[in-house]
Coordinates of C-alpha atoms in Angstrom, one line a residue:
X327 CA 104.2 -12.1 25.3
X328 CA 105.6 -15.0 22.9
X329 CA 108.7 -16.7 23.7
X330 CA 109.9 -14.9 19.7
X331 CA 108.5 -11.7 21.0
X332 CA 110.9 -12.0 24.7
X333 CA 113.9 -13.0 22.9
X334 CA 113.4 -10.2 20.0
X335 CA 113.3 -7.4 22.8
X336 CA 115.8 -9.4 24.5
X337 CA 118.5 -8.7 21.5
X338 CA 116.8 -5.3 21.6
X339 CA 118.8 -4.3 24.6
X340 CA 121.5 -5.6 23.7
X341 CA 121.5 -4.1 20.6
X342 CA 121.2 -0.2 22.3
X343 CA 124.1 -1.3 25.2
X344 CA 126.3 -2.1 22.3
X345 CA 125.6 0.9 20.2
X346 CA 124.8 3.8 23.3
X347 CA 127.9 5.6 22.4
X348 CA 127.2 5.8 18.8
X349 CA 123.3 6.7 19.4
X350 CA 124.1 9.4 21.7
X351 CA 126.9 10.7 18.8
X352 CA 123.5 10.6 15.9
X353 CA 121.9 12.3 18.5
X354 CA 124.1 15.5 18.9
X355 CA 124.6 15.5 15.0
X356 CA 121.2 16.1 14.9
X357 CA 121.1 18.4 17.5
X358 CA 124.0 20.6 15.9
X359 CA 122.4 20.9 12.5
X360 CA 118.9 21.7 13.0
X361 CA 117.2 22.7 9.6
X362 CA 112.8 24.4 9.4
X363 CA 110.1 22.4 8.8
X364 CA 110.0 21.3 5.0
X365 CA 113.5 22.3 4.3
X366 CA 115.0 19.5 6.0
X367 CA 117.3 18.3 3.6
X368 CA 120.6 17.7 5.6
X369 CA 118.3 15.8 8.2
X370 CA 116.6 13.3 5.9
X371 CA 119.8 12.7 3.9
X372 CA 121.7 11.7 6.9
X373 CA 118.8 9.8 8.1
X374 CA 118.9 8.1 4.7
X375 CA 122.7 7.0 5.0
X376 CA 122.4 5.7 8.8
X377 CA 119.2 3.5 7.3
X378 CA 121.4 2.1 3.7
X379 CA 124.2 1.3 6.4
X380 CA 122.5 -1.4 7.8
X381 CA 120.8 -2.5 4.3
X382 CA 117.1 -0.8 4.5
X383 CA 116.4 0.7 1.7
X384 CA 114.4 4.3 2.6
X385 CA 111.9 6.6 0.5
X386 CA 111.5 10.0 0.4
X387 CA 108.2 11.3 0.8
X388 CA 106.7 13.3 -1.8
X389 CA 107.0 17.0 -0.4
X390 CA 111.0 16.4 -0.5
X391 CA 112.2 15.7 2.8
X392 CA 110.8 13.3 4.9
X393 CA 111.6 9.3 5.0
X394 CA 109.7 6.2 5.3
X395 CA 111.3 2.9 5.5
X396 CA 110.4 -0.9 6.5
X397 CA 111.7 -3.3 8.2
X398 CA 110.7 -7.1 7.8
X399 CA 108.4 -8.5 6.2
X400 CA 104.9 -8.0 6.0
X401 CA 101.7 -6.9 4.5
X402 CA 101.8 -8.4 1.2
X403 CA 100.8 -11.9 2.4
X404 CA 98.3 -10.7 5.4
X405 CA 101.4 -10.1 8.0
X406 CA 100.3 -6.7 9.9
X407 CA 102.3 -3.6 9.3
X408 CA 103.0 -1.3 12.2
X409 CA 103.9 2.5 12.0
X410 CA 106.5 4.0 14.2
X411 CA 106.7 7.6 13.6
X412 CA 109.5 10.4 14.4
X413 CA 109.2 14.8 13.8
X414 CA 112.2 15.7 12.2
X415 CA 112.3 19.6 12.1
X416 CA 113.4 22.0 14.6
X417 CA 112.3 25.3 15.5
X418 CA 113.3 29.1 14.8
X419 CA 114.9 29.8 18.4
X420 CA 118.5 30.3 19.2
X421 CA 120.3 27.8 20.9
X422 CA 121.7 29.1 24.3
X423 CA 123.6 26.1 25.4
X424 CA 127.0 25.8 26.5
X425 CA 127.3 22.7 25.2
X426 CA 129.8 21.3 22.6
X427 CA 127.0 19.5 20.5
X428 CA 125.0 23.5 20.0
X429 CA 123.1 24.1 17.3
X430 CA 125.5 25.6 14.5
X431 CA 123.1 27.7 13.2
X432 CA 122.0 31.0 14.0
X433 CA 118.5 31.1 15.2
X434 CA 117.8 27.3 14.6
X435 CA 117.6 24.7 17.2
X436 CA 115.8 21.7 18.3
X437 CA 114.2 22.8 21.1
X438 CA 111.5 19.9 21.2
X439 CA 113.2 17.1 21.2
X440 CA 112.5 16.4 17.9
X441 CA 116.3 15.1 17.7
X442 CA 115.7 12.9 20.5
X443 CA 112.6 11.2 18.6
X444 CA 114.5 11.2 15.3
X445 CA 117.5 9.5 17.3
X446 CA 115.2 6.6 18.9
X447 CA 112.9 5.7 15.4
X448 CA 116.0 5.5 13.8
X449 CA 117.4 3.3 16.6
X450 CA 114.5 1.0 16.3
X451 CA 115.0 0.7 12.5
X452 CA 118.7 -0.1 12.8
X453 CA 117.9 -2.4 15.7
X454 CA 115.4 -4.6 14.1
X455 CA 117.1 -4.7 10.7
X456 CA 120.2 -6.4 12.7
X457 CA 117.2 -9.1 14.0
X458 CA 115.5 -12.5 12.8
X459 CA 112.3 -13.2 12.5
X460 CA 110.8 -10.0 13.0
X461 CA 107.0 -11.4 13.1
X462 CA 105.4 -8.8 10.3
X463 CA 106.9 -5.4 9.0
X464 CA 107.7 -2.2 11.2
X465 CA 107.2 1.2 8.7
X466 CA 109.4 3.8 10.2
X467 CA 108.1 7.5 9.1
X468 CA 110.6 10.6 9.5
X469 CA 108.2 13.1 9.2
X470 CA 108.6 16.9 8.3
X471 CA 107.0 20.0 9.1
X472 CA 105.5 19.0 12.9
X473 CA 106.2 22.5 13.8
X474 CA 104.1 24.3 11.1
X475 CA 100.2 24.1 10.7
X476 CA 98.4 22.0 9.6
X477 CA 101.8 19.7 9.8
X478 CA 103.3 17.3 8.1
X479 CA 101.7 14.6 9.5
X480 CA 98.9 15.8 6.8
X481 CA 101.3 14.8 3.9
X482 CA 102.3 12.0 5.2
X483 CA 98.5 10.7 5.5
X484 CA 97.7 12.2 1.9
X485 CA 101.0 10.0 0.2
X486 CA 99.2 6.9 1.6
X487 CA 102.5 6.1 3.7
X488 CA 99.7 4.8 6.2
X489 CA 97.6 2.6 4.0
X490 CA 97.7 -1.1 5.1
X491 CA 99.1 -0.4 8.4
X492 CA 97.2 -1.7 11.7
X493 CA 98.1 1.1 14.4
X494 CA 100.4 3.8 14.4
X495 CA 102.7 5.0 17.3
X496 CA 104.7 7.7 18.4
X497 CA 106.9 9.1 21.2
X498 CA 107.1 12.9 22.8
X499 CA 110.3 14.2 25.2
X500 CA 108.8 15.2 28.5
X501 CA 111.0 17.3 30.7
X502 CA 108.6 17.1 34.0
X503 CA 109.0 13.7 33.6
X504 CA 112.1 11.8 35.2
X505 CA 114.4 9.5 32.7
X506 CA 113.3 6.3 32.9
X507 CA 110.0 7.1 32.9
X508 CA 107.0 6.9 30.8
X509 CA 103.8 8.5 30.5
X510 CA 101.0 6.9 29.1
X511 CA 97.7 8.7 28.8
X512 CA 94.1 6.7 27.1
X513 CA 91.9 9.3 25.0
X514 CA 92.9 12.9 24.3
X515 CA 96.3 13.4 25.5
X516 CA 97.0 16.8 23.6
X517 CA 94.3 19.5 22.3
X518 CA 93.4 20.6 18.9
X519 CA 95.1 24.5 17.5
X520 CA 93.2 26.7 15.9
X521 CA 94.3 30.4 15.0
X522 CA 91.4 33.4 15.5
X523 CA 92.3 36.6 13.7
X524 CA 89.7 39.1 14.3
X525 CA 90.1 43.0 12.8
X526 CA 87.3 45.3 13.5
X527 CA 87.2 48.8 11.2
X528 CA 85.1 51.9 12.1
X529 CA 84.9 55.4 10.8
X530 CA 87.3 56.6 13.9
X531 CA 86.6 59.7 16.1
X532 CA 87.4 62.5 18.5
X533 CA 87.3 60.3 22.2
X534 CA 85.6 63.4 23.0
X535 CA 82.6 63.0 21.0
X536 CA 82.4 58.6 20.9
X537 CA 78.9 59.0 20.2
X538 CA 79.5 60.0 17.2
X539 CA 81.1 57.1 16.3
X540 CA 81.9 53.5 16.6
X541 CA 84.2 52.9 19.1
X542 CA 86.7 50.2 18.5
X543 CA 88.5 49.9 21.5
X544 CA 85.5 49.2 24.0
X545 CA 84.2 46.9 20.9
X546 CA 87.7 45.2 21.0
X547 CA 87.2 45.1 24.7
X548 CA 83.6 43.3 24.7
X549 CA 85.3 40.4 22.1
X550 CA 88.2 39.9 24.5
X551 CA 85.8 40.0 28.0
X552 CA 82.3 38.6 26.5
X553 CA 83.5 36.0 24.1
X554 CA 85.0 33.0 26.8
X555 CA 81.6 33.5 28.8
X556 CA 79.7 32.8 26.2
X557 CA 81.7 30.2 24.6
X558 CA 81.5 28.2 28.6
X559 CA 77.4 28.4 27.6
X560 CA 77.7 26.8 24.1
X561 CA 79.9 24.1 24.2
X562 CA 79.9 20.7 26.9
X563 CA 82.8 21.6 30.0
X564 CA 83.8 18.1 29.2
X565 CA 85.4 19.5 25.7
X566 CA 87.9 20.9 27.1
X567 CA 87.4 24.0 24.9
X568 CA 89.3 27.1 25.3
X569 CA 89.3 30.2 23.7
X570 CA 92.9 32.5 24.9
X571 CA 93.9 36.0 23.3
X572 CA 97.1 36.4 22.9
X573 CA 97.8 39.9 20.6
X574 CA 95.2 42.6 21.2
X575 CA 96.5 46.0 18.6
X576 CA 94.3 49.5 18.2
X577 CA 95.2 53.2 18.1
X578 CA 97.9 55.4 18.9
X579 CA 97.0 58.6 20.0
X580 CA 95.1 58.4 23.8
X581 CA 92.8 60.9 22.5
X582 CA 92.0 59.6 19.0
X583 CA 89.5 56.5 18.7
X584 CA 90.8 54.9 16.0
X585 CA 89.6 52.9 12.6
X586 CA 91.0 49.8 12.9
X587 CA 91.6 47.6 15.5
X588 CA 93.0 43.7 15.5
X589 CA 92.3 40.7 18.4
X590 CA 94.9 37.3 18.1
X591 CA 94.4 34.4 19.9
X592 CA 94.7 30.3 20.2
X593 CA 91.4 28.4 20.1
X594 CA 91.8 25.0 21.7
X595 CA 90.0 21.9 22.0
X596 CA 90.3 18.1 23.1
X597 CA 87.4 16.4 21.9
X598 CA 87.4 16.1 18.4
X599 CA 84.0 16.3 17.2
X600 CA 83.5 19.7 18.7
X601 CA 86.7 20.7 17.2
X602 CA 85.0 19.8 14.0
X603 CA 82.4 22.9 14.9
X604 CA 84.6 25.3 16.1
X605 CA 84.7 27.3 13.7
X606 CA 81.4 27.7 12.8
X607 CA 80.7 28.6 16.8
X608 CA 83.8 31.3 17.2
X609 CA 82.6 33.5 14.0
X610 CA 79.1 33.0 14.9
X611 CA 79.9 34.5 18.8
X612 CA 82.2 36.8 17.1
X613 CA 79.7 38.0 14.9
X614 CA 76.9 38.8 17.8
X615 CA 79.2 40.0 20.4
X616 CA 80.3 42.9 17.7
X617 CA 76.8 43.4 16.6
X618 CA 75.9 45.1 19.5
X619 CA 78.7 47.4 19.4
X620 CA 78.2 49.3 15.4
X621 CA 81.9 48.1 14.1
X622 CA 81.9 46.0 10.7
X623 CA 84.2 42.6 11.6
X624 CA 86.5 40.2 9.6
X625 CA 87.0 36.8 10.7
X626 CA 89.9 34.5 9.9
X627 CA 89.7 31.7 11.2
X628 CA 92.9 29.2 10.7
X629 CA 92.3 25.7 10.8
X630 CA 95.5 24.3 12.9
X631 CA 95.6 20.5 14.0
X632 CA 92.9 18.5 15.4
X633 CA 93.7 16.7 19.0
X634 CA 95.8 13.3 19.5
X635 CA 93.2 10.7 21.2
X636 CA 94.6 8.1 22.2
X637 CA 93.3 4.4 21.1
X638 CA 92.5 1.9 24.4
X639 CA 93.8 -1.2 22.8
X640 CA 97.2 0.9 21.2
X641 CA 97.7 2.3 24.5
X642 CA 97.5 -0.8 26.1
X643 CA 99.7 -2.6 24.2
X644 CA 102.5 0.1 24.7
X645 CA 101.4 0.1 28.2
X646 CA 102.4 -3.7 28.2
X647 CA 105.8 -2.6 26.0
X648 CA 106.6 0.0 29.0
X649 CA 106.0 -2.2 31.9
X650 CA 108.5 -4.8 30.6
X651 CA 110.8 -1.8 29.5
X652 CA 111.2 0.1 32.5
X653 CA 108.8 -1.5 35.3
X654 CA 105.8 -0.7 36.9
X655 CA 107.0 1.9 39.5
X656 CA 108.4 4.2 36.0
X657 CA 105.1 3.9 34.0
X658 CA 103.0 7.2 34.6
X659 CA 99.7 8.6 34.0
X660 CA 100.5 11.6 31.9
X661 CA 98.3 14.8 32.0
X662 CA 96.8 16.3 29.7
X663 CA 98.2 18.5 27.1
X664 CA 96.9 21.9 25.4
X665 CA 99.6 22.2 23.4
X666 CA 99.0 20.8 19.5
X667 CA 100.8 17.8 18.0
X668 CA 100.2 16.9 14.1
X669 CA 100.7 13.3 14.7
X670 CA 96.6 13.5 15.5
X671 CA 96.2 13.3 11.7
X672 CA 97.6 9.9 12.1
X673 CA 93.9 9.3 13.5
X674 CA 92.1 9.7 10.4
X675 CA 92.9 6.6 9.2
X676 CA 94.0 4.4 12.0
X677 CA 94.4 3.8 15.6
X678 CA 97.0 5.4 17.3
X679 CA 99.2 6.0 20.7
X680 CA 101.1 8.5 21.5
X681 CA 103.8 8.4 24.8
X682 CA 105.8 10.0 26.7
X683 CA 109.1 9.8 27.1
X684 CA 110.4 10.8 30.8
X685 CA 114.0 13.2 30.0
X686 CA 114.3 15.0 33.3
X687 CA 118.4 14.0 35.0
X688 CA 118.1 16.5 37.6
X689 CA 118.3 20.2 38.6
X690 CA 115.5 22.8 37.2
X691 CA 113.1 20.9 34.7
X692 CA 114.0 22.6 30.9
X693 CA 110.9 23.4 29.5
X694 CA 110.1 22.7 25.3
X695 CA 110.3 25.4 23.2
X696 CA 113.5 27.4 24.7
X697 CA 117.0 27.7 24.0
X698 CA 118.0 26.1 26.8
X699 CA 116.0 23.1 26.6
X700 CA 118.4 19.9 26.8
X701 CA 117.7 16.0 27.7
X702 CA 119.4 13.4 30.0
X703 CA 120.5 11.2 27.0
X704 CA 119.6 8.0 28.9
X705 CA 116.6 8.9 27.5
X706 CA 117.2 7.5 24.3
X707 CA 117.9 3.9 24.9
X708 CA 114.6 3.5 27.0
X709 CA 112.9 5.1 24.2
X710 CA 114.5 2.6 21.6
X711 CA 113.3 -0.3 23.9
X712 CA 109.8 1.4 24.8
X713 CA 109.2 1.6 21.0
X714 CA 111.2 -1.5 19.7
X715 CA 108.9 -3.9 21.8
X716 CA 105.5 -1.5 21.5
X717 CA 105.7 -2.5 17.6
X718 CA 106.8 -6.3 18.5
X719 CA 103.3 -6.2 20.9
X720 CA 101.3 -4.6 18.1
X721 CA 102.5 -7.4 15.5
X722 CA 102.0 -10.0 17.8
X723 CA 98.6 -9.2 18.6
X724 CA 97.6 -7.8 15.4
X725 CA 99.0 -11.5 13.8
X726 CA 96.5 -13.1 15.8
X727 CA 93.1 -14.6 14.3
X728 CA 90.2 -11.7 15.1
X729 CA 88.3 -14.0 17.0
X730 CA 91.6 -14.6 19.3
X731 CA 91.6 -11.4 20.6
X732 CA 92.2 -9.1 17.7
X733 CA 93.8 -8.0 14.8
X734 CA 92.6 -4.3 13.9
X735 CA 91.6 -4.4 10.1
X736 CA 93.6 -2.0 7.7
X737 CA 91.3 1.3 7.5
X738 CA 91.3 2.8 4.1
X739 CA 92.3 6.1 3.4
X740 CA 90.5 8.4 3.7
X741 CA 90.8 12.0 1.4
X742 CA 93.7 14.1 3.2
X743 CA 93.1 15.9 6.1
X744 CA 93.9 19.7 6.4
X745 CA 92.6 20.8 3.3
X746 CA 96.4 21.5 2.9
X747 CA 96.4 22.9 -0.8
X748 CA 94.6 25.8 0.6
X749 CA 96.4 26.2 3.4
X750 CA 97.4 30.1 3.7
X751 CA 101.3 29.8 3.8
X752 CA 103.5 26.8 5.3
X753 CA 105.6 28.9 6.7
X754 CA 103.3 30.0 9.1
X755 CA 104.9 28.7 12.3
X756 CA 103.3 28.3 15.8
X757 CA 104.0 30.7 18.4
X758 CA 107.3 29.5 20.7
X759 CA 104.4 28.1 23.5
X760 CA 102.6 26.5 21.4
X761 CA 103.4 23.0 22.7
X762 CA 104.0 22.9 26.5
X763 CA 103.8 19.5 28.4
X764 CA 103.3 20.5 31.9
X765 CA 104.3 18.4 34.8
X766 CA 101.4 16.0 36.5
X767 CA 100.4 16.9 39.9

């Protein structure tokens, strides 16, 4: 670490001691006024107002909500640009909290921590904008839409917001973890999410007579028993790849075989190149397991969000961030996720790290995704820190000649991922366990 690098992070702190009450205060605003993924208008307009406060000047992204802004200077003349990236939407559950800072709307709250991550990026942005001599320029992203497939994170890559950036880095509330903590994980930390729709029709029958026609339920049972023993034969173990039904629907009468019949499930994955096959392989197994059983099939397959793998060299330079933030005995190994994250996107076109950020006070850990999910707002300033010095590292080192030890050249962009204007509906939300981060150990 350079001496400008110590003292920036230096005035860092001091920055978040001075301002804790009024972070924790942006924080429950947030929290109490949680608005859907692309219809985050109250959200990115207070967001907007913090950043003109301290004299940034924001952008909306293109799909309406959404904000990037910088902060110092960079890019133009060579100087490396670092993303910092925050999810900004909440999620359709009720809020069941006791708490004076609940969500004010009926069947809306953020129960991800997405308020948290909004609350530290914007942190950073305020932070560094007080600073001098900010060595390059931070880009601060308030995404939308993290909650919806294929994500937002896909319109943020499609706008170019991440074209002449170096690396791009990102934060995630986990409530196994204690406050004060930080998990840091190299390679795939969460999986890839795919959606598997299968409906099987049939001429439907007496359950008397079955031979005489083409029974749906035991072909419904055959996809739902067969189909994970053959997928353990066609793909490497080493994947990761998982295959989970979660909505199995046929028939109402016990004595009536009926005509139609519909399978649901999750198909999950954390290598990315297999991901890349899957759905090739799940309508091809699909295909011959019901094959043997007379029923005619429909496939549809929905393309979710590929895994977040983690870069080596960005997660060792926020490793090096959180060991001078919060000290070797608080810097984790985190496990591995199944749960899907959009900020994988990010990938496509550069390097990128995502963290963990430790929110666990005490008592009963409160799991993502429920009503009663709530954080130990220490949190917040160790996030600030973590992420305030992880894009001081990454400008350092990426300001350094490439035969020093290595800047990371811009990557170009590439065409948008997601296929998003096909996607079937973007209101198509994940199921309420679609993102669990399970304690280590």
């Amino acid at each position: 670490m350079t001496p400008v690098v110590e003292k920036l992070s230096a005035e860092v702190d001091d920055w978040v001691a001075k301002n804790n009450a009024s972070l924790i205060a942006t924080r429950r605003h947030i929290h109490a006024h949680p608005e859907l993924a692309f219809a985050e208008f109250e959200t990115s307009s207070y967001i907007e107002q913090r950043l003109r406060e301290v004299g940034l000047r924001p952008r909306r992204l293109p799909t309406g909500t959404g904000l990037v802004v910088d902060v110092g200077s960079g890019g133009a003349g060579g100087e490396p640009i670092v993303v910092l990236r925050a999810d900004i939407d909440a999620l359709p559950i009720a809020d069941l909290k006791d708490v004076p800072y609940a969500s004010t709307r009926e069947g809306l709250a953020h129960a991800c921590g997405h308020d948290v991550h909004t609350t530290v990026v914007l942190g950073v942005a305020q932070a560094l904008a007080s600073l001098d001599g900010v060595p390059g320029r931070v880009r601060c992203v308030f995404q939308p839409a993290e909650e919806v497939i294929p994500g937002g994170a896909s319109e943020v890559v499609a706008a170019g917001v991440l074209d002449g950036a170096s690396r791009a880095f990102a934060l995630h509330c986990d409530p196994s973890v204690p406050v004060g903590s930080i998990g840091l994980r190299t390679g795939a930390i969460t999986a890839a999410c795919d959606r598997l729709d299968v409906t099987l029709t049939g001429p439907g029958g007496h359950t008397a007579r079955p031979q005489l026609t083409v029974d749906l339920v035991d072909a419904l049972g055959r996809l739902i028993t067969d189909m994970p023993g053959l997928l353990s034969r066609q793909v490497d173990p080493r994947s990761g790849f998982s295959l989970v039904w979660g909505a199995v629907n046929a028939g109402i009468a016990a004595n009536a075989i009926p005509q139609r019949g519909t399978l649901r499930g999750t198909v999950r994955v954390l290598d990315r190149d297999a991901w890349k096959g899957a759905e090739d392989l799940m309508r091809s197994l699909v295909e011959r397991v019901v094959a043997t059983t007379g029923a005619d099939v429909d496939v549809d397959y929905v393309r979710g969000l590929p895994p977040v793998v983690n870069d080596p060299r960005a997660v060792a330079l926020m490793r090096a961030a959180a060991l001078d933030t919060v000290g070797s005995d608080h810097v984790v190994v985190t496990p591995q996720s199944m749960g899907g994250e959009d900020f994988g996107w990010f990938a496509e076109v550069l390097p990128i790290a995502l963290a963990r950020l430790g929110t666990h006070g005490g008592g009963p850990p409160l799991d993502l995704h429920r009503g009663t999910f709530d954080v130990d707002e220490r949190a917040i300033g160790v996030g600030i820190r973590l992420m305030a010095r992880t894009a001081l590292h990454a400008l350092e080192a990426d300001a350094q000649p490439s035969g020093a030890g290595g800047t990371t050249p811009p990557r170009t962009r590439k065409p948008a991922p997601g296929d998003t204007a096909s996607r079937r509906t973007v209101d198509e939300r994940r199921e309420h366990d679609d993102e669990p981060h399970r304690p280590a150990g």
